[in-house]
PDB file of C-alpha atoms and ligand atoms in Angstrom:
ATOM      1  CA  MET A  29       4.202  -2.130  -7.916  1.00 87.00           C
ATOM      2  CA  VAL A  30       6.408  -4.328 -10.072  1.00 91.00           C
ATOM      3  CA  ARG A  31       8.645  -2.611 -12.605  1.00 91.00           C
ATOM      4  CA  GLN A  32      10.661  -5.651 -13.634  1.00 91.00           C
ATOM      5  CA  PRO A  33       8.989  -9.079 -13.148  1.00 92.00           C
ATOM      6  CA  GLN A  34      11.905 -11.011 -14.666  1.00 92.00           C
ATOM      7  CA  LEU A  35      13.990 -11.924 -11.668  1.00 94.00           C
ATOM      8  CA  ARG A  36      15.529 -15.360 -11.153  1.00 94.00           C
ATOM      9  CA  TRP A  37      11.993 -16.624 -11.752  1.00 92.00           C
ATOM     10  CA  PRO A  38       9.166 -14.444 -13.082  1.00 94.00           C
ATOM     11  CA  ILE A  39       7.175 -12.778 -10.295  1.00 95.00           C
ATOM     12  CA  PRO A  40       3.780 -14.612 -10.196  1.00 94.00           C
ATOM     13  CA  GLU A  41       0.691 -12.686 -11.429  1.00 93.00           C
ATOM     14  CA  LYS A  42      -1.021 -13.241  -8.108  1.00 91.00           C
ATOM     15  CA  LEU A  43       1.727 -11.454  -6.247  1.00 91.00           C
ATOM     16  CA  GLN A  44       1.778  -8.595  -8.747  1.00 90.00           C
ATOM     17  CA  GLN A  45      -1.951  -8.013  -8.196  1.00 89.00           C
ATOM     18  CA  LEU A  46      -1.807  -8.279  -4.431  1.00 90.00           C
ATOM     19  CA  ALA A  47      -3.411  -5.246  -2.780  1.00 91.00           C
ATOM     20  CA  GLY A  48      -5.070  -4.272   0.478  1.00 92.00           C
ATOM     21  CA  VAL A  49      -3.721  -7.152   2.527  1.00 94.00           C
ATOM     22  CA  THR A  50      -2.143  -6.973   5.952  1.00 95.00           C
ATOM     23  CA  ILE A  51       1.276  -8.435   6.650  1.00 95.00           C
ATOM     24  CA  ASP A  52       0.623 -10.440   9.817  1.00 96.00           C
ATOM     25  CA  LYS A  53       4.083 -11.832  10.385  1.00 96.00           C
ATOM     26  CA  VAL A  54       7.605 -11.536   9.062  1.00 96.00           C
ATOM     27  CA  SER A  55       9.861 -14.548   9.441  1.00 94.00           C
ATOM     28  CA  ARG A  56      12.902 -16.202   7.901  1.00 94.00           C
ATOM     29  CA  ARG A  57      13.714 -19.722   6.768  1.00 93.00           C
ATOM     30  CA  ALA A  58      17.297 -20.314   5.558  1.00 93.00           C
ATOM     31  CA  LYS A  59      17.864 -17.384   3.150  1.00 92.00           C
ATOM     32  CA  TYR A  60      14.166 -16.894   2.443  1.00 95.00           C
ATOM     33  CA  LEU A  61      12.205 -14.046   3.992  1.00 96.00           C
ATOM     34  CA  LEU A  62       8.519 -14.777   4.507  1.00 95.00           C
ATOM     35  CA  LEU A  63       5.902 -12.035   4.636  1.00 96.00           C
ATOM     36  CA  GLU A  64       2.736 -13.744   5.817  1.00 95.00           C
ATOM     37  CA  THR A  65      -0.716 -12.359   4.981  1.00 95.00           C
ATOM     38  CA  GLU A  66      -4.237 -13.752   5.384  1.00 93.00           C
ATOM     39  CA  LEU A  67      -4.180 -14.926   1.747  1.00 94.00           C
ATOM     40  CA  GLY A  68      -0.747 -16.517   1.748  1.00 94.00           C
ATOM     41  CA  SER A  69       2.928 -15.610   1.943  1.00 95.00           C
ATOM     42  CA  ILE A  70       5.376 -13.624  -0.105  1.00 96.00           C
ATOM     43  CA  VAL A  71       8.637 -15.578  -0.266  1.00 95.00           C
ATOM     44  CA  LEU A  72      11.593 -13.358  -0.872  1.00 96.00           C
ATOM     45  CA  HIS A  73      15.215 -14.230  -1.648  1.00 96.00           C
ATOM     46  CA  LEU A  74      17.859 -11.544  -2.165  1.00 95.00           C
ATOM     47  CA  GLY A  75      19.933 -13.688  -4.536  1.00 93.00           C
ATOM     48  CA  MET A  76      23.474 -12.370  -5.083  1.00 86.00           C
ATOM     49  CA  SER A  77      22.891  -8.639  -5.072  1.00 88.00           C
ATOM     50  CA  GLY A  78      19.341  -7.898  -3.907  1.00 94.00           C
ATOM     51  CA  SER A  79      18.590  -5.431  -1.115  1.00 94.00           C
ATOM     52  CA  LEU A  80      15.506  -4.140   0.682  1.00 95.00           C
ATOM     53  CA  ARG A  81      14.997  -0.649   2.003  1.00 95.00           C
ATOM     54  CA  ILE A  82      12.203   1.170   3.743  1.00 96.00           C
ATOM     55  CA  GLN A  83      11.753   4.471   1.921  1.00 96.00           C
ATOM     56  CA  ASP A  84       9.171   7.232   1.530  1.00 96.00           C
ATOM     57  CA  GLU A  85       6.549   6.202  -0.971  1.00 94.00           C
ATOM     58  CA  SER A  86       7.146   9.344  -3.012  1.00 94.00           C
ATOM     59  CA  LEU A  87      10.838   8.670  -3.646  1.00 95.00           C
ATOM     60  CA  ALA A  88      11.518   8.219  -7.388  1.00 96.00           C
ATOM     61  CA  PRO A  89      12.893   4.793  -8.356  1.00 96.00           C
ATOM     62  CA  THR A  90      16.491   4.350  -9.412  1.00 95.00           C
ATOM     63  CA  LYS A  91      17.742   2.010 -12.120  1.00 93.00           C
ATOM     64  CA  HIS A  92      17.555  -1.382 -10.399  1.00 95.00           C
ATOM     65  CA  ASP A  93      14.542  -0.749  -8.145  1.00 96.00           C
ATOM     66  CA  HIS A  94      12.369  -3.588  -9.455  1.00 96.00           C
ATOM     67  CA  VAL A  95       9.622  -3.950  -6.840  1.00 95.00           C
ATOM     68  CA  ASP A  96       7.882  -1.570  -4.408  1.00 95.00           C
ATOM     69  CA  LEU A  97       5.660  -2.917  -1.669  1.00 95.00           C
ATOM     70  CA  VAL A  98       3.648   0.148  -0.728  1.00 94.00           C
ATOM     71  CA  LEU A  99       2.628   0.328   2.912  1.00 94.00           C
ATOM     72  CA  GLN A 100      -0.208   2.203   4.596  1.00 93.00           C
ATOM     73  CA  ASN A 101       1.973   4.674   6.476  1.00 94.00           C
ATOM     74  CA  GLY A 102       3.384   6.515   3.460  1.00 94.00           C
ATOM     75  CA  LYS A 103       6.436   4.255   3.344  1.00 96.00           C
ATOM     76  CA  MET A 104       7.328   1.413   1.046  1.00 96.00           C
ATOM     77  CA  LEU A 105       9.536  -1.638   1.062  1.00 96.00           C
ATOM     78  CA  ARG A 106      11.677  -1.188  -2.051  1.00 97.00           C
ATOM     79  CA  TYR A 107      13.584  -4.040  -3.686  1.00 97.00           C
ATOM     80  CA  ASN A 108      16.740  -3.276  -5.639  1.00 96.00           C
ATOM     81  CA  ASP A 109      18.654  -5.995  -7.492  1.00 95.00           C
ATOM     82  CA  PRO A 110      21.244  -5.144 -10.188  1.00 94.00           C
ATOM     83  CA  ARG A 111      21.962  -8.776 -11.098  1.00 93.00           C
ATOM     84  CA  ARG A 112      18.365 -10.019 -10.772  1.00 95.00           C
ATOM     85  CA  PHE A 113      19.252 -13.385  -9.196  1.00 95.00           C
ATOM     86  CA  GLY A 114      16.830 -12.735  -6.355  1.00 96.00           C
ATOM     87  CA  SER A 115      13.224 -13.881  -6.272  1.00 95.00           C
ATOM     88  CA  TRP A 116       9.734 -12.839  -5.212  1.00 96.00           C
ATOM     89  CA  LEU A 117       7.492 -15.888  -4.993  1.00 95.00           C
ATOM     90  CA  TRP A 118       4.032 -16.539  -3.633  1.00 95.00           C
ATOM     91  CA  ILE A 119       2.500 -19.396  -1.616  1.00 94.00           C
ATOM     92  CA  ASP A 120      -1.270 -19.556  -1.127  1.00 94.00           C
ATOM     93  CA  LYS A 121      -2.473 -20.010   2.439  1.00 91.00           C
ATOM     94  CA  GLY A 122      -2.185 -23.691   3.389  1.00 89.00           C
ATOM     95  CA  GLU A 123      -0.012 -24.519   0.370  1.00 90.00           C
ATOM     96  CA  SER A 124       3.673 -25.352   0.586  1.00 86.00           C
ATOM     97  CA  LEU A 125       6.737 -24.695  -1.503  1.00 87.00           C
ATOM     98  CA  SER A 126       9.160 -27.573  -2.086  1.00 87.00           C
ATOM     99  CA  LEU A 127      11.982 -25.017  -2.148  1.00 85.00           C
ATOM    100  CA  ILE A 128      11.328 -24.471   1.560  1.00 90.00           C
ATOM    101  CA  ASP A 129       9.863 -27.814   2.613  1.00 90.00           C
ATOM    102  CA  ASN A 130      13.016 -29.684   1.599  1.00 92.00           C
ATOM    103  CA  LEU A 131      15.307 -27.561   3.732  1.00 95.00           C
ATOM    104  CA  GLY A 132      17.090 -29.049   6.732  1.00 96.00           C
ATOM    105  CA  PRO A 133      16.838 -27.454  10.189  1.00 97.00           C
ATOM    106  CA  GLU A 134      18.206 -24.046  11.128  1.00 97.00           C
ATOM    107  CA  PRO A 135      21.747 -24.473  12.513  1.00 97.00           C
ATOM    108  CA  LEU A 136      21.087 -22.611  15.761  1.00 97.00           C
ATOM    109  CA  SER A 137      17.809 -24.417  16.483  1.00 97.00           C
ATOM    110  CA  ASP A 138      17.434 -27.427  18.783  1.00 97.00           C
ATOM    111  CA  GLU A 139      16.407 -29.545  15.776  1.00 96.00           C
ATOM    112  CA  PHE A 140      19.999 -29.350  14.564  1.00 97.00           C
ATOM    113  CA  CYS A 141      21.506 -31.832  17.000  1.00 97.00           C
ATOM    114  CA  VAL A 142      23.818 -34.851  17.017  1.00 97.00           C
ATOM    115  CA  GLU A 143      20.917 -37.338  16.713  1.00 96.00           C
ATOM    116  CA  HIS A 144      19.591 -35.592  13.581  1.00 95.00           C
ATOM    117  CA  ILE A 145      22.928 -35.494  11.807  1.00 97.00           C
ATOM    118  CA  VAL A 146      24.194 -38.948  12.821  1.00 97.00           C
ATOM    119  CA  GLN A 147      21.048 -40.467  11.375  1.00 96.00           C
ATOM    120  CA  LEU A 148      21.439 -38.604   8.069  1.00 96.00           C
ATOM    121  CA  ALA A 149      25.162 -39.329   7.811  1.00 97.00           C
ATOM    122  CA  ALA A 150      24.834 -43.092   8.103  1.00 95.00           C
ATOM    123  CA  LYS A 151      25.782 -44.659   4.754  1.00 90.00           C
ATOM    124  CA  ARG A 152      26.769 -41.271   3.278  1.00 96.00           C
ATOM    125  CA  ARG A 153      30.289 -41.478   1.852  1.00 96.00           C
ATOM    126  CA  ILE A 154      30.292 -37.870   0.634  1.00 97.00           C
ATOM    127  CA  ALA A 155      33.025 -35.661   2.150  1.00 98.00           C
ATOM    128  CA  VAL A 156      31.951 -34.330   5.549  1.00 98.00           C
ATOM    129  CA  LYS A 157      32.493 -30.732   4.419  1.00 98.00           C
ATOM    130  CA  GLN A 158      30.111 -31.098   1.488  1.00 98.00           C
ATOM    131  CA  PHE A 159      27.681 -32.937   3.743  1.00 98.00           C
ATOM    132  CA  ILE A 160      27.409 -30.107   6.295  1.00 98.00           C
ATOM    133  CA  MET A 161      27.040 -27.554   3.474  1.00 97.00           C
ATOM    134  CA  ASP A 162      24.067 -29.473   2.014  1.00 96.00           C
ATOM    135  CA  ASN A 163      20.854 -27.488   2.643  1.00 95.00           C
ATOM    136  CA  LYS A 164      18.900 -30.697   3.076  1.00 95.00           C
ATOM    137  CA  VAL A 165      21.098 -31.638   6.049  1.00 97.00           C
ATOM    138  CA  VAL A 166      21.285 -28.221   7.737  1.00 97.00           C
ATOM    139  CA  VAL A 167      20.868 -24.737   6.296  1.00 96.00           C
ATOM    140  CA  GLY A 168      23.187 -21.775   6.665  1.00 93.00           C
ATOM    141  CA  VAL A 169      26.601 -23.447   6.855  1.00 96.00           C
ATOM    142  CA  GLY A 170      28.442 -21.494   4.161  1.00 93.00           C
ATOM    143  CA  ASN A 171      31.930 -22.225   2.905  1.00 94.00           C
ATOM    144  CA  ILE A 172      33.873 -20.092   5.382  1.00 92.00           C
ATOM    145  CA  TYR A 173      31.901 -21.471   8.332  1.00 94.00           C
ATOM    146  CA  ALA A 174      32.271 -25.086   7.175  1.00 97.00           C
ATOM    147  CA  ASN A 175      36.067 -24.699   6.923  1.00 97.00           C
ATOM    148  CA  GLU A 176      36.357 -23.008  10.305  1.00 96.00           C
ATOM    149  CA  SER A 177      34.026 -25.410  12.149  1.00 97.00           C
ATOM    150  CA  LEU A 178      35.888 -28.458  10.836  1.00 98.00           C
ATOM    151  CA  PHE A 179      39.206 -26.979  11.955  1.00 98.00           C
ATOM    152  CA  ASN A 180      37.864 -26.218  15.419  1.00 97.00           C
ATOM    153  CA  ALA A 181      36.433 -29.736  15.699  1.00 98.00           C
ATOM    154  CA  LYS A 182      39.762 -31.210  14.442  1.00 97.00           C
ATOM    155  CA  ILE A 183      38.065 -33.080  11.605  1.00 98.00           C
ATOM    156  CA  HIS A 184      39.561 -33.387   8.111  1.00 98.00           C
ATOM    157  CA  PRO A 185      37.144 -31.913   5.518  1.00 98.00           C
ATOM    158  CA  LEU A 186      37.605 -34.824   3.092  1.00 97.00           C
ATOM    159  CA  ARG A 187      36.657 -37.593   5.486  1.00 97.00           C
ATOM    160  CA  PRO A 188      33.519 -39.472   4.442  1.00 97.00           C
ATOM    161  CA  ALA A 189      30.510 -38.276   6.443  1.00 97.00           C
ATOM    162  CA  ASN A 190      29.791 -41.799   7.688  1.00 96.00           C
ATOM    163  CA  SER A 191      33.319 -42.213   9.097  1.00 96.00           C
ATOM    164  CA  LEU A 192      32.791 -39.737  11.928  1.00 96.00           C
ATOM    165  CA  SER A 193      32.184 -41.099  15.386  1.00 96.00           C
ATOM    166  CA  TYR A 194      29.287 -39.931  17.552  1.00 96.00           C
ATOM    167  CA  LYS A 195      31.752 -37.950  19.644  1.00 97.00           C
ATOM    168  CA  GLU A 196      33.156 -36.227  16.550  1.00 97.00           C
ATOM    169  CA  TRP A 197      29.680 -35.251  15.379  1.00 98.00           C
ATOM    170  CA  GLN A 198      29.071 -33.863  18.841  1.00 97.00           C
ATOM    171  CA  TRP A 199      32.148 -31.646  18.533  1.00 97.00           C
ATOM    172  CA  LEU A 200      31.304 -30.620  14.991  1.00 98.00           C
ATOM    173  CA  VAL A 201      27.687 -29.700  15.744  1.00 98.00           C
ATOM    174  CA  GLU A 202      28.870 -27.677  18.719  1.00 98.00           C
ATOM    175  CA  GLU A 203      31.543 -25.888  16.654  1.00 98.00           C
ATOM    176  CA  ILE A 204      29.112 -25.076  13.827  1.00 98.00           C
ATOM    177  CA  LYS A 205      26.770 -23.441  16.328  1.00 97.00           C
ATOM    178  CA  GLN A 206      29.674 -21.617  17.978  1.00 96.00           C
ATOM    179  CA  VAL A 207      31.240 -20.317  14.746  1.00 93.00           C
ATOM    180  CA  LEU A 208      27.877 -19.107  13.411  1.00 92.00           C
ATOM    181  CA  SER A 209      26.902 -17.447  16.692  1.00 92.00           C
ATOM    182  CA  ASN A 210      30.220 -15.599  16.794  1.00 88.00           C
ATOM    183  CA  ALA A 211      29.881 -14.487  13.175  1.00 85.00           C
ATOM    184  CA  ILE A 212      26.378 -13.147  13.860  1.00 83.00           C
ATOM    185  CA  LYS A 213      27.667 -11.253  16.893  1.00 80.00           C
ATOM    186  CA  GLN A 214      30.428  -9.733  14.772  1.00 76.00           C
ATOM    187  CA  GLY A 215      28.014  -8.681  12.041  1.00 71.00           C
ATOM    188  CA  GLY A 216      28.623 -11.115   9.197  1.00 62.00           C
ATOM    189  CA  THR A 217      31.453 -11.868   6.825  1.00 56.00           C
ATOM    190  CA  THR A 218      33.464  -9.957   4.247  1.00 52.00           C
ATOM    191  CA  LEU A 219      31.341 -10.565   1.185  1.00 49.00           C
ATOM    192  CA  ASN A 220      32.291  -7.953  -1.416  1.00 44.00           C
ATOM    193  CA  ASP A 221      28.878  -6.430  -1.862  1.00 45.00           C
ATOM    194  CA  PHE A 222      27.373  -7.182   1.516  1.00 50.00           C
ATOM    195  CA  GLU A 223      25.917  -4.132   3.199  1.00 51.00           C
ATOM    196  CA  GLN A 224      24.434  -3.664   6.620  1.00 55.00           C
ATOM    197  CA  PRO A 225      21.016  -2.002   6.685  1.00 57.00           C
ATOM    198  CA  ASP A 226      22.671   1.366   7.347  1.00 56.00           C
ATOM    199  CA  GLY A 227      24.706   1.024   4.145  1.00 54.00           C
ATOM    200  CA  LYS A 228      28.031   0.338   5.864  1.00 53.00           C
ATOM    201  CA  PRO A 229      29.985  -2.663   4.604  1.00 49.00           C
ATOM    202  CA  GLY A 230      29.719  -5.922   6.545  1.00 49.00           C
ATOM    203  CA  TYR A 231      32.892  -7.026   8.258  1.00 50.00           C
ATOM    204  CA  PHE A 232      34.184 -10.121   9.900  1.00 53.00           C
ATOM    205  CA  ALA A 233      36.240  -9.149  12.909  1.00 44.00           C
ATOM    206  CA  GLN A 234      36.184 -12.731  14.074  1.00 54.00           C
ATOM    207  CA  LYS A 235      39.595 -14.267  13.599  1.00 74.00           C
ATOM    208  CA  LEU A 236      39.643 -16.907  10.868  1.00 87.00           C
ATOM    209  CA  GLN A 237      41.798 -19.948  11.595  1.00 92.00           C
ATOM    210  CA  VAL A 238      42.167 -21.630   8.200  1.00 94.00           C
ATOM    211  CA  TYR A 239      39.916 -20.004   5.611  1.00 92.00           C
ATOM    212  CA  GLY A 240      41.997 -18.107   3.014  1.00 90.00           C
ATOM    213  CA  LYS A 241      45.228 -19.070   4.798  1.00 93.00           C
ATOM    214  CA  ALA A 242      46.791 -21.565   2.364  1.00 95.00           C
ATOM    215  CA  GLY A 243      50.579 -21.699   2.842  1.00 95.00           C
ATOM    216  CA  GLN A 244      50.427 -19.790   6.137  1.00 96.00           C
ATOM    217  CA  GLN A 245      51.265 -21.345   9.474  1.00 97.00           C
ATOM    218  CA  CYS A 246      48.546 -23.055  11.474  1.00 97.00           C
ATOM    219  CA  LEU A 247      47.848 -20.908  14.547  1.00 95.00           C
ATOM    220  CA  VAL A 248      47.874 -24.021  16.731  1.00 97.00           C
ATOM    221  CA  CYS A 249      50.798 -26.156  15.467  1.00 97.00           C
ATOM    222  CA  LYS A 250      52.602 -23.974  12.875  1.00 97.00           C
ATOM    223  CA  THR A 251      52.139 -26.528  10.056  1.00 97.00           C
ATOM    224  CA  GLU A 252      51.434 -24.988   6.636  1.00 98.00           C
ATOM    225  CA  ILE A 253      47.699 -24.799   5.911  1.00 97.00           C
ATOM    226  CA  SER A 254      46.621 -27.007   2.971  1.00 97.00           C
ATOM    227  CA  GLN A 255      44.146 -26.060   0.283  1.00 97.00           C
ATOM    228  CA  GLN A 256      42.148 -27.941  -2.342  1.00 97.00           C
ATOM    229  CA  MET A 257      38.972 -27.413  -4.350  1.00 96.00           C
ATOM    230  CA  LEU A 258      36.163 -29.645  -3.171  1.00 96.00           C
ATOM    231  CA  GLY A 259      32.846 -29.516  -5.015  1.00 93.00           C
ATOM    232  CA  GLN A 260      34.079 -26.243  -6.577  1.00 93.00           C
ATOM    233  CA  ARG A 261      34.535 -24.658  -3.167  1.00 95.00           C
ATOM    234  CA  ASN A 262      37.858 -23.618  -1.700  1.00 96.00           C
ATOM    235  CA  THR A 263      38.775 -25.934   1.148  1.00 97.00           C
ATOM    236  CA  PHE A 264      41.419 -25.308   3.807  1.00 97.00           C
ATOM    237  CA  TRP A 265      42.740 -27.476   6.610  1.00 98.00           C
ATOM    238  CA  CYS A 266      45.745 -28.331   8.773  1.00 98.00           C
ATOM    239  CA  GLU A 267      47.148 -31.821   8.118  1.00 96.00           C
ATOM    240  CA  VAL A 268      48.334 -32.151  11.714  1.00 97.00           C
ATOM    241  CA  CYS A 269      45.368 -30.728  13.629  1.00 97.00           C
ATOM    242  CA  GLN A 270      42.877 -32.436  11.287  1.00 97.00           C
ATOM    243  CA  PRO A 271      44.397 -35.828  10.411  1.00 95.00           C
ATOM    244  CA  LYS A 272      42.754 -37.703   7.547  1.00 90.00           C
ATOM    245  CA  GLU A 273      43.583 -41.129   8.894  1.00 77.00           C
ATOM    246  CA  ILE A 274      42.139 -41.770  12.292  1.00 68.00           C
ATOM    247  CA  VAL A 275      44.651 -43.362  14.634  1.00 58.00           C
TER     248      VAL A 275
HETATM  249 ZN1   ZN B  11      47.636 -27.332  13.015  1.00 57.06          ZN
END
């Protein structure tokens, strides 16, 4: 049941009329959730403020409950999204969606490796921080994680992607995987409106080294942490631990 089809993109007719199908598999690609059925897949993105809950089918909707996916067991999957930046899309069986096809590998998968990234970085003069945050290179490296991984790998965020040595890419790939794994273990980051499934706020107990620490002392060398906007994202680094000029 769709109460409000105008999300980031209109919910396709086909999806609105979907009934009597079985969800065979639930998976995730980058920030997209995929509910696979025999006819095709529902592709769901929570946008900025979307959330999903399993509730009793009889529960009356509240203001921003835009979609209910009614299940056979008297429950439903209810989608709430005050800002409506999320999306419910549909792919027919055997079809593809460029939105998903163009995505780089998952950061914690074996496909995200030094060989993959070295090949892509050749001839790319874009800043390494922007490069690793590009979804076509690798998905899931958000701003906090990019800053922290670069610090741990001792690489200056503004260096051109193609200036990194093989060894440096090795460190960086390793640090990206490490920082993300730790964050997952700790339960996510301090996004204002992020909630865990039980409604408690997400928190980031993991100690941040540089992110949000402009003007504070580097935990390694006590130099003041630098800050600059890069591609409209806040960028932090230590001039000493992450030298721009390679010596
Ligand atoms: Zn330092």
